Amino acid sequence: MRKIIFATGNKNKAKEIHEILKDLDFEIQTMKEAGINIDIVEDGTTFAENSMIKARSVFKALPKELKGKVYVMADDSGLAIDYLNGEPGIYSARYMGEDTSYDIKNQNLINRLDGVKKEDRGARFVCAISCICPNGEEKSVEGTIEGYIGWEIAGENGFGYDPIFYVDEYGCSTAQMTAEQKNAISHRGKALRAMREELMKYENISG
Ligand code: IMP
């Protein structure tokens, strides 16, 4: 069975990619589960650069027995708000400090958009996924979901900025959607499905 080492400590992300790739017979492991413990400096200027920096770092750190045998995958994601020139962008996790609660971060962003009309509140979630194939070939994909920043925090599902990110066609925030609804339209779902296509091409799987 082919193995993918995912450059994250986040088990939920590994679960999500497992869900989307489950019929392809790939085993998914987090880098921790594969025994790789490295600190990665994400000093890129785009989501795509940061995801590739993570993938390359883990690829380099692969133990001898895994070199040439496994895929390494990494993602980088965040929220970009048009009115704030793309903030918080690649700094989404670090915005106002890693330890600041999302209630505070979300209220701060709503406050910064005080008085701004709906048509100027546009925002998107972006997810870049980079993959290094067993032979060293590099692949990158990106998925986005368009929405706007609401006037209030709403919903208990999801995480991060979901309670302030509203999608017109659903008339609610992504924190008010079920996981299935969100995965079907989300930036991460789209990027993962695009990466699935790339993996199928590499493995010569049709479908
Ligand atoms: P990372 O991709 O793990 O570096 O996380 C980026 C950050 O972007 C997260 O900590 C969240 O603040 C934000 N983010 C990314 N995707 C989502 C999402 O689907 N909902 C809400 N916030 C998100």
Coordinates of N, CA and C and ligand atoms in Angstrom, one line a residue:
M1 N 0.8 -1.2 0.0 CA 0.0 0.0 0.0 C 0.9 1.3 0.0
R2 N 0.5 2.3 -0.8 CA 1.2 3.5 -0.8 C 1.0 4.3 0.4
K3 N 2.0 5.0 0.9 CA 1.9 5.8 2.1 C 2.0 7.3 1.9
I4 N 1.2 8.1 2.5 CA 1.4 9.5 2.5 C 1.8 10.0 3.9
I5 N 2.9 10.7 4.0 CA 3.2 11.3 5.3 C 2.7 12.8 5.2
F6 N 1.8 13.2 6.1 CA 1.3 14.5 6.0 C 2.0 15.4 7.0
A7 N 2.5 16.5 6.5 CA 3.3 17.4 7.4 C 2.4 18.2 8.3
T8 N 1.8 17.6 9.2 CA 1.0 18.3 10.2 C 1.0 17.5 11.5
G9 N 0.7 18.2 12.6 CA 0.5 17.5 13.9 C -0.9 17.4 14.1
N10 N -1.7 17.9 13.2 CA -3.2 18.0 13.3 C -3.9 16.8 12.8
K11 N -4.4 16.0 13.7 CA -5.0 14.7 13.4 C -6.3 14.9 12.5
N12 N -7.0 16.0 12.8 CA -8.2 16.3 12.0 C -7.9 16.4 10.5
K13 N -6.8 17.1 10.2 CA -6.4 17.2 8.8 C -6.1 15.9 8.2
A14 N -5.4 15.0 8.9 CA -5.1 13.7 8.4 C -6.4 12.9 8.2
K15 N -7.3 13.1 9.1 CA -8.6 12.4 9.0 C -9.4 12.8 7.7
E16 N -9.3 14.2 7.5 CA -10.0 14.7 6.4 C -9.4 14.2 5.0
I17 N -8.1 14.1 5.0 CA -7.5 13.7 3.7 C -7.8 12.2 3.5
H18 N -7.8 11.5 4.7 CA -8.1 10.0 4.6 C -9.5 9.8 4.0
E19 N -10.4 10.7 4.5 CA -11.8 10.6 4.0 C -11.9 10.8 2.5
I20 N -11.2 11.8 2.0 CA -11.3 12.1 0.5 C -10.5 11.1 -0.3
L21 N -9.5 10.4 0.3 CA -8.7 9.5 -0.5 C -9.0 8.0 -0.2
K22 N -10.1 7.8 0.6 CA -10.3 6.5 1.2 C -10.4 5.3 0.1
D23 N -10.9 5.6 -1.0 CA -11.1 4.5 -2.0 C -9.8 4.2 -2.8
L24 N -8.7 5.0 -2.6 CA -7.5 4.9 -3.4 C -6.4 4.0 -2.7
D25 N -6.8 3.5 -1.5 CA -5.8 2.6 -0.9 C -4.5 3.2 -0.5
F26 N -4.6 4.4 0.1 CA -3.3 5.1 0.6 C -3.4 5.0 2.1
E27 N -2.3 4.7 2.7 CA -2.2 4.9 4.2 C -1.8 6.3 4.5
I28 N -2.4 7.0 5.4 CA -2.1 8.4 5.7 C -1.5 8.4 7.1
Q29 N -0.3 9.0 7.3 CA 0.3 9.1 8.6 C 0.7 10.6 8.8
T30 N 0.5 11.1 10.0 CA 1.1 12.4 10.3 C 2.6 12.3 10.5
M31 N 3.3 13.4 10.4 CA 4.8 13.3 10.5 C 5.2 12.8 11.8
K32 N 4.5 13.1 12.8 CA 4.7 12.6 14.2 C 4.6 11.1 14.2
E33 N 3.5 10.6 13.6 CA 3.3 9.1 13.6 C 4.5 8.4 12.9
A34 N 5.1 9.1 11.9 CA 6.2 8.6 11.1 C 7.5 8.8 11.8
G35 N 7.5 9.4 13.0 CA 8.7 9.6 13.8 C 9.5 10.7 13.4
I36 N 8.9 11.7 12.7 CA 9.6 12.9 12.2 C 9.2 14.0 13.1
N37 N 10.2 14.5 13.9 CA 10.0 15.7 14.7 C 10.9 16.8 14.4
I38 N 10.5 17.7 13.5 CA 11.3 18.8 13.1 C 10.6 20.1 13.3
D39 N 11.3 21.2 13.5 CA 10.7 22.5 13.5 C 10.8 23.1 12.2
I40 N 9.7 23.6 11.6 CA 9.8 24.1 10.3 C 9.5 25.6 10.3
V41 N 10.4 26.4 9.7 CA 10.2 27.8 9.7 C 9.4 28.2 8.4
E42 N 8.1 28.6 8.6 CA 7.3 29.0 7.5 C 7.6 30.4 7.1
D43 N 8.6 30.6 6.2 CA 8.9 32.0 5.9 C 8.6 32.4 4.5
G44 N 7.7 31.6 3.9 CA 7.3 32.0 2.5 C 6.4 33.2 2.5
T45 N 6.0 33.7 1.3 CA 5.2 34.9 1.2 C 3.8 34.5 0.7
T46 N 3.6 33.3 0.3 CA 2.2 32.8 -0.2 C 1.9 31.5 0.5
F47 N 0.6 31.2 0.4 CA 0.1 29.9 0.9 C 0.9 28.7 0.2
A48 N 1.0 28.9 -1.1 CA 1.7 27.8 -1.9 C 3.1 27.6 -1.5
E49 N 3.8 28.8 -1.3 CA 5.2 28.7 -0.9 C 5.4 28.0 0.5
N50 N 4.5 28.4 1.4 CA 4.6 27.8 2.8 C 4.3 26.3 2.8
S51 N 3.3 25.9 2.0 CA 3.0 24.5 2.0 C 4.2 23.7 1.3
M52 N 4.8 24.3 0.3 CA 6.0 23.6 -0.3 C 7.2 23.6 0.6
I53 N 7.4 24.7 1.4 CA 8.5 24.7 2.4 C 8.3 23.5 3.4
K54 N 7.0 23.3 3.8 CA 6.8 22.3 4.8 C 7.0 20.9 4.2
A55 N 6.5 20.7 3.0 CA 6.6 19.4 2.3 C 8.1 19.1 2.1
R56 N 8.9 20.1 1.6 CA 10.3 19.8 1.3 C 11.1 19.5 2.6
S57 N 10.7 20.2 3.7 CA 11.5 20.0 4.9 C 11.2 18.5 5.4
V58 N 10.0 18.1 5.3 CA 9.7 16.7 5.8 C 10.3 15.7 4.8
F59 N 10.3 16.0 3.5 CA 10.9 15.1 2.6 C 12.4 14.9 2.9
K60 N 13.0 16.0 3.2 CA 14.5 15.9 3.5 C 14.7 15.1 4.7
A61 N 13.8 15.2 5.7 CA 14.0 14.6 7.0 C 13.5 13.1 7.0
L62 N 13.0 12.6 5.9 CA 12.5 11.2 5.9 C 13.6 10.2 6.3
P63 N 13.2 9.3 7.2 CA 14.2 8.2 7.6 C 14.6 7.4 6.3
K64 N 15.8 6.8 6.3 CA 16.3 6.1 5.2 C 15.3 5.1 4.6
E65 N 14.7 4.4 5.5 CA 13.8 3.3 5.0 C 12.5 3.8 4.3
L66 N 12.2 5.1 4.4 CA 11.1 5.6 3.7 C 11.4 6.4 2.5
K67 N 12.7 6.7 2.3 CA 13.1 7.6 1.1 C 12.8 6.8 -0.2
G68 N 12.1 7.5 -1.1 CA 11.8 6.9 -2.4 C 10.6 6.0 -2.4
K69 N 10.0 5.9 -1.2 CA 8.8 5.0 -1.1 C 7.5 5.7 -0.8
V70 N 7.6 6.9 -0.2 CA 6.4 7.5 0.3 C 6.2 8.9 -0.4
Y71 N 4.9 9.3 -0.3 CA 4.6 10.7 -0.7 C 4.7 11.6 0.6
V72 N 5.1 12.8 0.4 CA 5.0 13.8 1.5 C 4.1 14.9 1.1
M73 N 3.1 15.2 2.0 CA 2.2 16.2 1.6 C 2.1 17.3 2.8
A74 N 1.8 18.5 2.4 CA 1.6 19.6 3.4 C 0.6 20.6 2.9
D75 N -0.1 21.2 3.8 CA -1.0 22.2 3.4 C -0.7 23.5 4.2
D76 N -1.2 24.6 3.6 CA -1.2 25.9 4.3 C -2.5 26.6 4.0
S77 N -3.1 27.2 4.9 CA -4.4 27.8 4.6 C -4.7 29.0 5.5
G78 N -5.7 29.7 5.1 CA -6.0 30.9 5.9 C -7.1 31.7 5.2
L79 N -7.4 32.9 5.9 CA -8.5 33.7 5.5 C -7.9 35.0 4.9
A80 N -8.4 35.4 3.7 CA -8.0 36.7 3.1 C -9.2 37.6 3.0
I81 N -9.1 38.8 3.6 CA -10.2 39.8 3.6 C -9.9 40.9 2.6
D82 N -10.7 41.1 1.6 CA -10.4 42.1 0.6 C -10.2 43.5 1.2
Y83 N -11.1 43.9 2.1 CA -11.1 45.3 2.6 C -9.8 45.5 3.4
L84 N -9.2 44.4 4.0 CA -8.0 44.6 4.8 C -6.8 44.1 3.9
N85 N -6.9 44.3 2.6 CA -5.8 44.0 1.7 C -5.2 42.6 1.9
G86 N -6.1 41.7 2.1 CA -5.7 40.2 2.2 C -5.4 39.8 3.6
E87 N -5.5 40.6 4.6 CA -5.2 40.2 6.0 C -6.3 39.2 6.4
P88 N -6.1 38.4 7.4 CA -4.8 38.0 8.0 C -4.0 37.1 7.1
G89 N -4.5 36.6 6.0 CA -3.7 35.9 5.0 C -2.8 34.8 5.6
I90 N -1.5 34.8 5.2 CA -0.6 33.7 5.6 C -0.4 33.8 7.1
Y91 N -0.8 34.9 7.7 CA -0.6 35.0 9.2 C -1.9 34.7 9.9
S92 N -2.8 34.0 9.3 CA -4.1 33.7 9.9 C -4.0 33.0 11.3
A93 N -3.1 32.0 11.4 CA -3.0 31.3 12.7 C -2.3 32.2 13.7
R94 N -1.4 33.1 13.3 CA -0.6 33.9 14.2 C -1.3 35.3 14.5
Y95 N -2.4 35.6 13.7 CA -3.0 36.9 13.9 C -3.3 37.2 15.3
M96 N -2.9 38.3 15.9 CA -3.1 38.7 17.2 C -2.5 37.8 18.3
G97 N -1.6 36.9 17.8 CA -0.9 35.9 18.7 C -1.6 34.6 18.7
E98 N -0.8 33.5 18.6 CA -1.3 32.1 18.5 C -2.2 31.8 19.7
D99 N -2.0 32.4 20.9 CA -2.7 32.0 22.0 C -4.0 32.8 22.3
T100 N -4.2 33.8 21.4 CA -5.4 34.6 21.5 C -6.6 33.8 21.0
S101 N -7.8 33.9 21.7 CA -8.9 33.1 21.4 C -9.5 33.6 20.1
Y102 N -10.2 32.7 19.4 CA -10.8 33.1 18.1 C -12.1 34.0 18.4
D103 N -12.6 33.9 19.6 CA -13.7 34.9 19.9 C -13.2 36.3 19.8
I104 N -12.0 36.5 20.3 CA -11.3 37.8 20.3 C -10.9 38.2 18.9
K105 N -10.2 37.3 18.2 CA -9.7 37.5 16.8 C -10.9 37.9 15.9
N106 N -12.0 37.1 16.0 CA -13.2 37.3 15.2 C -13.8 38.6 15.4
Q107 N -14.0 39.0 16.7 CA -14.6 40.2 17.1 C -13.7 41.4 16.6
N108 N -12.4 41.2 16.7 CA -11.5 42.3 16.2 C -11.7 42.5 14.7
L109 N -11.8 41.4 13.9 CA -12.0 41.6 12.5 C -13.3 42.3 12.2
I110 N -14.4 41.9 12.9 CA -15.7 42.5 12.7 C -15.5 44.0 13.0
N111 N -14.9 44.3 14.1 CA -14.7 45.7 14.4 C -13.9 46.5 13.4
R112 N -12.9 45.9 12.8 CA -12.1 46.6 11.8 C -12.9 46.8 10.5
L113 N -14.1 46.1 10.3 CA -14.9 46.3 9.2 C -16.2 47.2 9.5
D114 N -16.1 47.8 10.7 CA -17.2 48.6 11.1 C -17.6 49.6 10.0
G115 N -18.9 49.7 9.7 CA -19.4 50.6 8.7 C -19.2 50.3 7.3
V116 N -18.5 49.1 7.0 CA -18.2 48.7 5.6 C -19.4 48.0 5.1
K117 N -19.8 48.4 3.8 CA -21.0 47.8 3.2 C -20.8 46.3 2.8
K118 N -21.9 45.6 2.6 CA -21.7 44.2 2.2 C -20.8 44.0 1.0
E119 N -21.0 44.8 0.0 CA -20.3 44.5 -1.3 C -18.7 44.7 -1.1
D120 N -18.3 45.4 0.0 CA -16.9 45.5 0.3 C -16.4 44.6 1.4
R121 N -17.2 43.6 1.8 CA -16.8 42.7 2.9 C -16.3 41.4 2.4
G122 N -16.1 41.3 1.1 CA -15.7 40.0 0.4 C -14.4 39.4 1.1
A123 N -14.4 38.1 1.1 CA -13.3 37.4 1.7 C -13.2 36.0 1.1
R124 N -12.1 35.3 1.3 CA -12.1 33.9 0.9 C -11.1 33.1 1.8
F125 N -11.5 31.9 2.0 CA -10.6 30.9 2.6 C -9.7 30.3 1.4
V126 N -8.5 30.2 1.7 CA -7.6 29.6 0.7 C -6.8 28.4 1.3
C127 N -6.7 27.4 0.5 CA -5.9 26.2 1.0 C -4.9 25.8 -0.1
A128 N -3.7 25.8 0.1 CA -2.7 25.3 -0.8 C -2.2 24.0 -0.3
I129 N -2.1 23.0 -1.2 CA -1.5 21.7 -0.8 C -0.3 21.4 -1.7
S130 N 0.8 21.1 -1.2 CA 2.0 20.7 -1.9 C 2.3 19.2 -1.6
C131 N 2.8 18.5 -2.6 CA 3.1 17.1 -2.5 C 4.4 16.8 -3.2
I132 N 5.2 16.0 -2.5 CA 6.4 15.5 -3.2 C 6.3 14.0 -3.3
C133 N 6.3 13.6 -4.6 CA 6.1 12.2 -4.9 C 7.3 11.4 -4.6
P134 N 7.2 10.0 -4.5 CA 8.3 9.2 -4.1 C 9.6 9.5 -5.0
N135 N 9.4 9.8 -6.3 CA 10.6 10.1 -7.1 C 11.1 11.5 -7.0
G136 N 10.5 12.3 -6.1 CA 11.0 13.7 -6.0 C 10.2 14.7 -6.8
E137 N 9.3 14.2 -7.6 CA 8.5 15.2 -8.4 C 7.6 16.0 -7.5
E138 N 7.5 17.3 -7.8 CA 6.7 18.2 -6.9 C 5.4 18.6 -7.5
K139 N 4.3 18.6 -6.7 CA 3.0 19.0 -7.3 C 2.4 20.0 -6.3
S140 N 1.6 21.0 -6.8 CA 1.0 22.0 -6.0 C -0.4 22.3 -6.5
V141 N -1.4 22.3 -5.6 CA -2.7 22.7 -6.0 C -3.3 23.7 -5.0
E142 N -4.3 24.4 -5.4 CA -4.9 25.4 -4.5 C -6.5 25.4 -4.6
G143 N -7.1 25.5 -3.5 CA -8.6 25.6 -3.5 C -9.1 26.8 -2.7
T144 N -10.1 27.4 -3.2 CA -10.7 28.6 -2.5 C -12.2 28.5 -2.3
I145 N -12.7 29.2 -1.3 CA -14.1 29.4 -1.2 C -14.4 30.9 -1.0
E146 N -15.3 31.4 -1.7 CA -15.6 32.8 -1.6 C -16.8 33.1 -0.7
G147 N -16.7 34.2 0.1 CA -17.7 34.5 1.0 C -17.6 36.0 1.4
Y148 N -18.1 36.3 2.6 CA -18.0 37.7 3.1 C -17.9 37.6 4.6
I149 N -17.4 38.7 5.2 CA -17.3 38.8 6.7 C -18.7 39.3 7.2
G150 N -19.3 38.6 8.1 CA -20.6 39.0 8.6 C -20.5 40.1 9.6
W151 N -21.6 40.4 10.2 CA -21.7 41.5 11.2 C -21.7 40.9 12.6
E152 N -21.9 39.6 12.7 CA -21.8 39.0 14.0 C -21.2 37.5 14.0
I153 N -20.7 37.1 15.1 CA -20.2 35.8 15.3 C -21.4 34.8 15.3
A154 N -21.4 33.7 14.5 CA -22.5 32.8 14.6 C -22.0 31.4 14.2
G155 N -22.6 30.4 15.0 CA -22.3 29.0 14.8 C -21.3 28.4 15.7
E156 N -21.5 27.1 15.9 CA -20.6 26.4 16.9 C -19.7 25.4 16.2
N157 N -20.0 25.1 14.9 CA -19.2 24.0 14.2 C -17.9 24.6 13.6
G158 N -17.1 23.7 13.0 CA -15.9 24.2 12.4 C -14.9 24.7 13.4
F159 N -14.1 25.7 13.0 CA -13.0 26.2 13.9 C -12.6 27.5 13.4
G160 N -11.6 28.1 14.1 CA -11.0 29.4 13.6 C -12.0 30.5 13.2
Y161 N -11.8 30.9 12.0 CA -12.6 32.1 11.5 C -14.0 31.7 11.0
D162 N -14.4 30.4 11.1 CA -15.7 29.9 10.5 C -16.9 30.8 11.0
P163 N -16.9 31.2 12.3 CA -18.1 31.9 12.8 C -18.3 33.3 12.2
I164 N -17.3 33.8 11.5 CA -17.6 35.2 10.8 C -17.6 35.1 9.3
F165 N -17.3 33.9 8.8 CA -17.2 33.7 7.3 C -18.6 33.2 6.8
Y166 N -19.3 34.1 6.0 CA -20.6 33.7 5.6 C -20.6 33.4 4.1
V167 N -21.4 32.4 3.7 CA -21.5 32.1 2.3 C -22.9 32.4 1.8
D168 N -23.0 33.2 0.7 CA -24.3 33.7 0.3 C -25.3 32.6 -0.1
E169 N -24.8 31.6 -0.8 CA -25.8 30.6 -1.3 C -26.4 29.8 -0.1
Y170 N -25.7 29.8 1.0 CA -26.2 29.1 2.2 C -26.9 30.0 3.2
G171 N -26.6 31.3 3.1 CA -27.2 32.3 4.0 C -26.8 32.1 5.4
C172 N -25.6 31.5 5.6 CA -25.1 31.3 7.0 C -23.6 31.3 7.0
S173 N -23.1 31.2 8.2 CA -21.6 31.1 8.3 C -21.2 29.7 8.2
T174 N -19.9 29.5 7.9 CA -19.4 28.1 7.7 C -19.4 27.3 9.1
A175 N -19.5 28.1 10.2 CA -19.7 27.4 11.5 C -21.1 27.0 11.7
Q176 N -22.0 27.4 10.9 CA -23.4 26.9 11.0 C -23.7 25.8 10.1
M177 N -22.7 25.3 9.3 CA -22.9 24.2 8.4 C -22.5 22.9 9.1
T178 N -23.0 21.8 8.6 CA -22.5 20.5 9.0 C -21.1 20.3 8.4
A179 N -20.3 19.4 8.9 CA -19.0 19.1 8.4 C -19.1 18.7 6.9
E180 N -20.1 17.9 6.6 CA -20.3 17.4 5.2 C -20.6 18.5 4.3
Q181 N -21.5 19.4 4.7 CA -21.8 20.6 3.9 C -20.5 21.4 3.6
K182 N -19.8 21.7 4.7 CA -18.6 22.5 4.6 C -17.5 21.8 3.7
N183 N -17.3 20.5 3.9 CA -16.3 19.8 3.1 C -16.6 19.8 1.6
A184 N -17.9 19.8 1.3 CA -18.3 19.7 -0.1 C -17.9 21.0 -0.8
I185 N -17.8 22.1 -0.1 CA -17.6 23.4 -0.8 C -16.3 24.1 -0.3
S186 N -15.7 23.5 0.6 CA -14.6 24.3 1.3 C -13.3 24.3 0.4
H187 N -12.5 25.3 0.7 CA -11.1 25.4 0.2 C -10.3 24.1 0.3
R188 N -10.4 23.5 1.5 CA -9.6 22.3 1.8 C -10.1 21.2 1.0
G189 N -11.4 21.0 1.0 CA -12.1 20.0 0.2 C -11.7 20.0 -1.3
K190 N -11.8 21.3 -1.8 CA -11.5 21.5 -3.2 C -10.0 21.1 -3.5
A191 N -9.1 21.6 -2.7 CA -7.7 21.4 -2.9 C -7.4 19.9 -2.7
L192 N -8.0 19.2 -1.8 CA -7.7 17.8 -1.6 C -8.2 17.0 -2.8
R193 N -9.4 17.4 -3.3 CA -9.9 16.7 -4.5 C -9.0 16.9 -5.7
A194 N -8.4 18.1 -5.8 CA -7.5 18.4 -6.9 C -6.2 17.6 -6.8
M195 N -5.7 17.5 -5.5 CA -4.5 16.7 -5.3 C -4.8 15.2 -5.5
R196 N -6.0 14.8 -5.2 CA -6.4 13.4 -5.5 C -6.2 13.1 -7.0
E197 N -6.6 14.0 -7.8 CA -6.5 13.8 -9.3 C -5.0 13.7 -9.6
E198 N -4.1 14.5 -9.0 CA -2.7 14.5 -9.3 C -2.1 13.1 -8.9
L199 N -2.5 12.6 -7.7 CA -2.0 11.3 -7.3 C -2.5 10.2 -8.2
M200 N -3.7 10.3 -8.7 CA -4.2 9.3 -9.6 C -3.4 9.3 -10.9
K201 N -3.0 10.5 -11.4 CA -2.2 10.6 -12.6 C -0.9 9.9 -12.4
Y202 N -0.3 10.3 -11.2 CA 1.1 9.7 -10.9 C 1.0 8.2 -10.8
E203 N 0.0 7.7 -10.2 CA -0.1 6.3 -10.0 C -0.8 5.6 -11.2
N204 N -1.2 6.3 -12.2 CA -1.8 5.8 -13.4 C -3.1 5.1 -13.0
I205 N -3.9 5.7 -12.1 CA -5.2 5.1 -11.8 C -6.2 5.9 -12.5
S206 N -7.2 5.2 -13.2 CA -8.2 5.9 -13.9 C -9.4 6.0 -13.0
G207 N -10.3 6.9 -13.2 CA -11.5 6.9 -12.4 C -12.1 8.3 -12.4
Ligands
IMP1 P1 -2.8 26.2 9.0 O1 -3.2 25.9 7.6 O2 -2.9 25.0 10.0 O3 -1.6 27.0 9.1 O4 -3.9 27.1 9.6 C1 -4.2 28.4 9.1 C2 -5.2 29.1 9.9 O5 -6.2 29.7 9.0 C3 -6.1 28.4 11.0 O6 -5.4 28.4 12.2 C4 -7.3 29.2 11.0 O7 -7.1 30.4 11.7 C5 -7.5 29.6 9.5 N1 -8.3 28.7 8.7 C6 -7.9 27.9 7.8 N2 -8.9 27.1 7.3 C7 -10.0 27.5 8.0 C8 -11.3 27.1 8.0 O8 -11.7 26.2 7.2 N3 -12.1 27.7 8.9 C9 -11.7 28.6 9.7 N4 -10.5 29.1 9.8 C10 -9.6 28.5 8.9

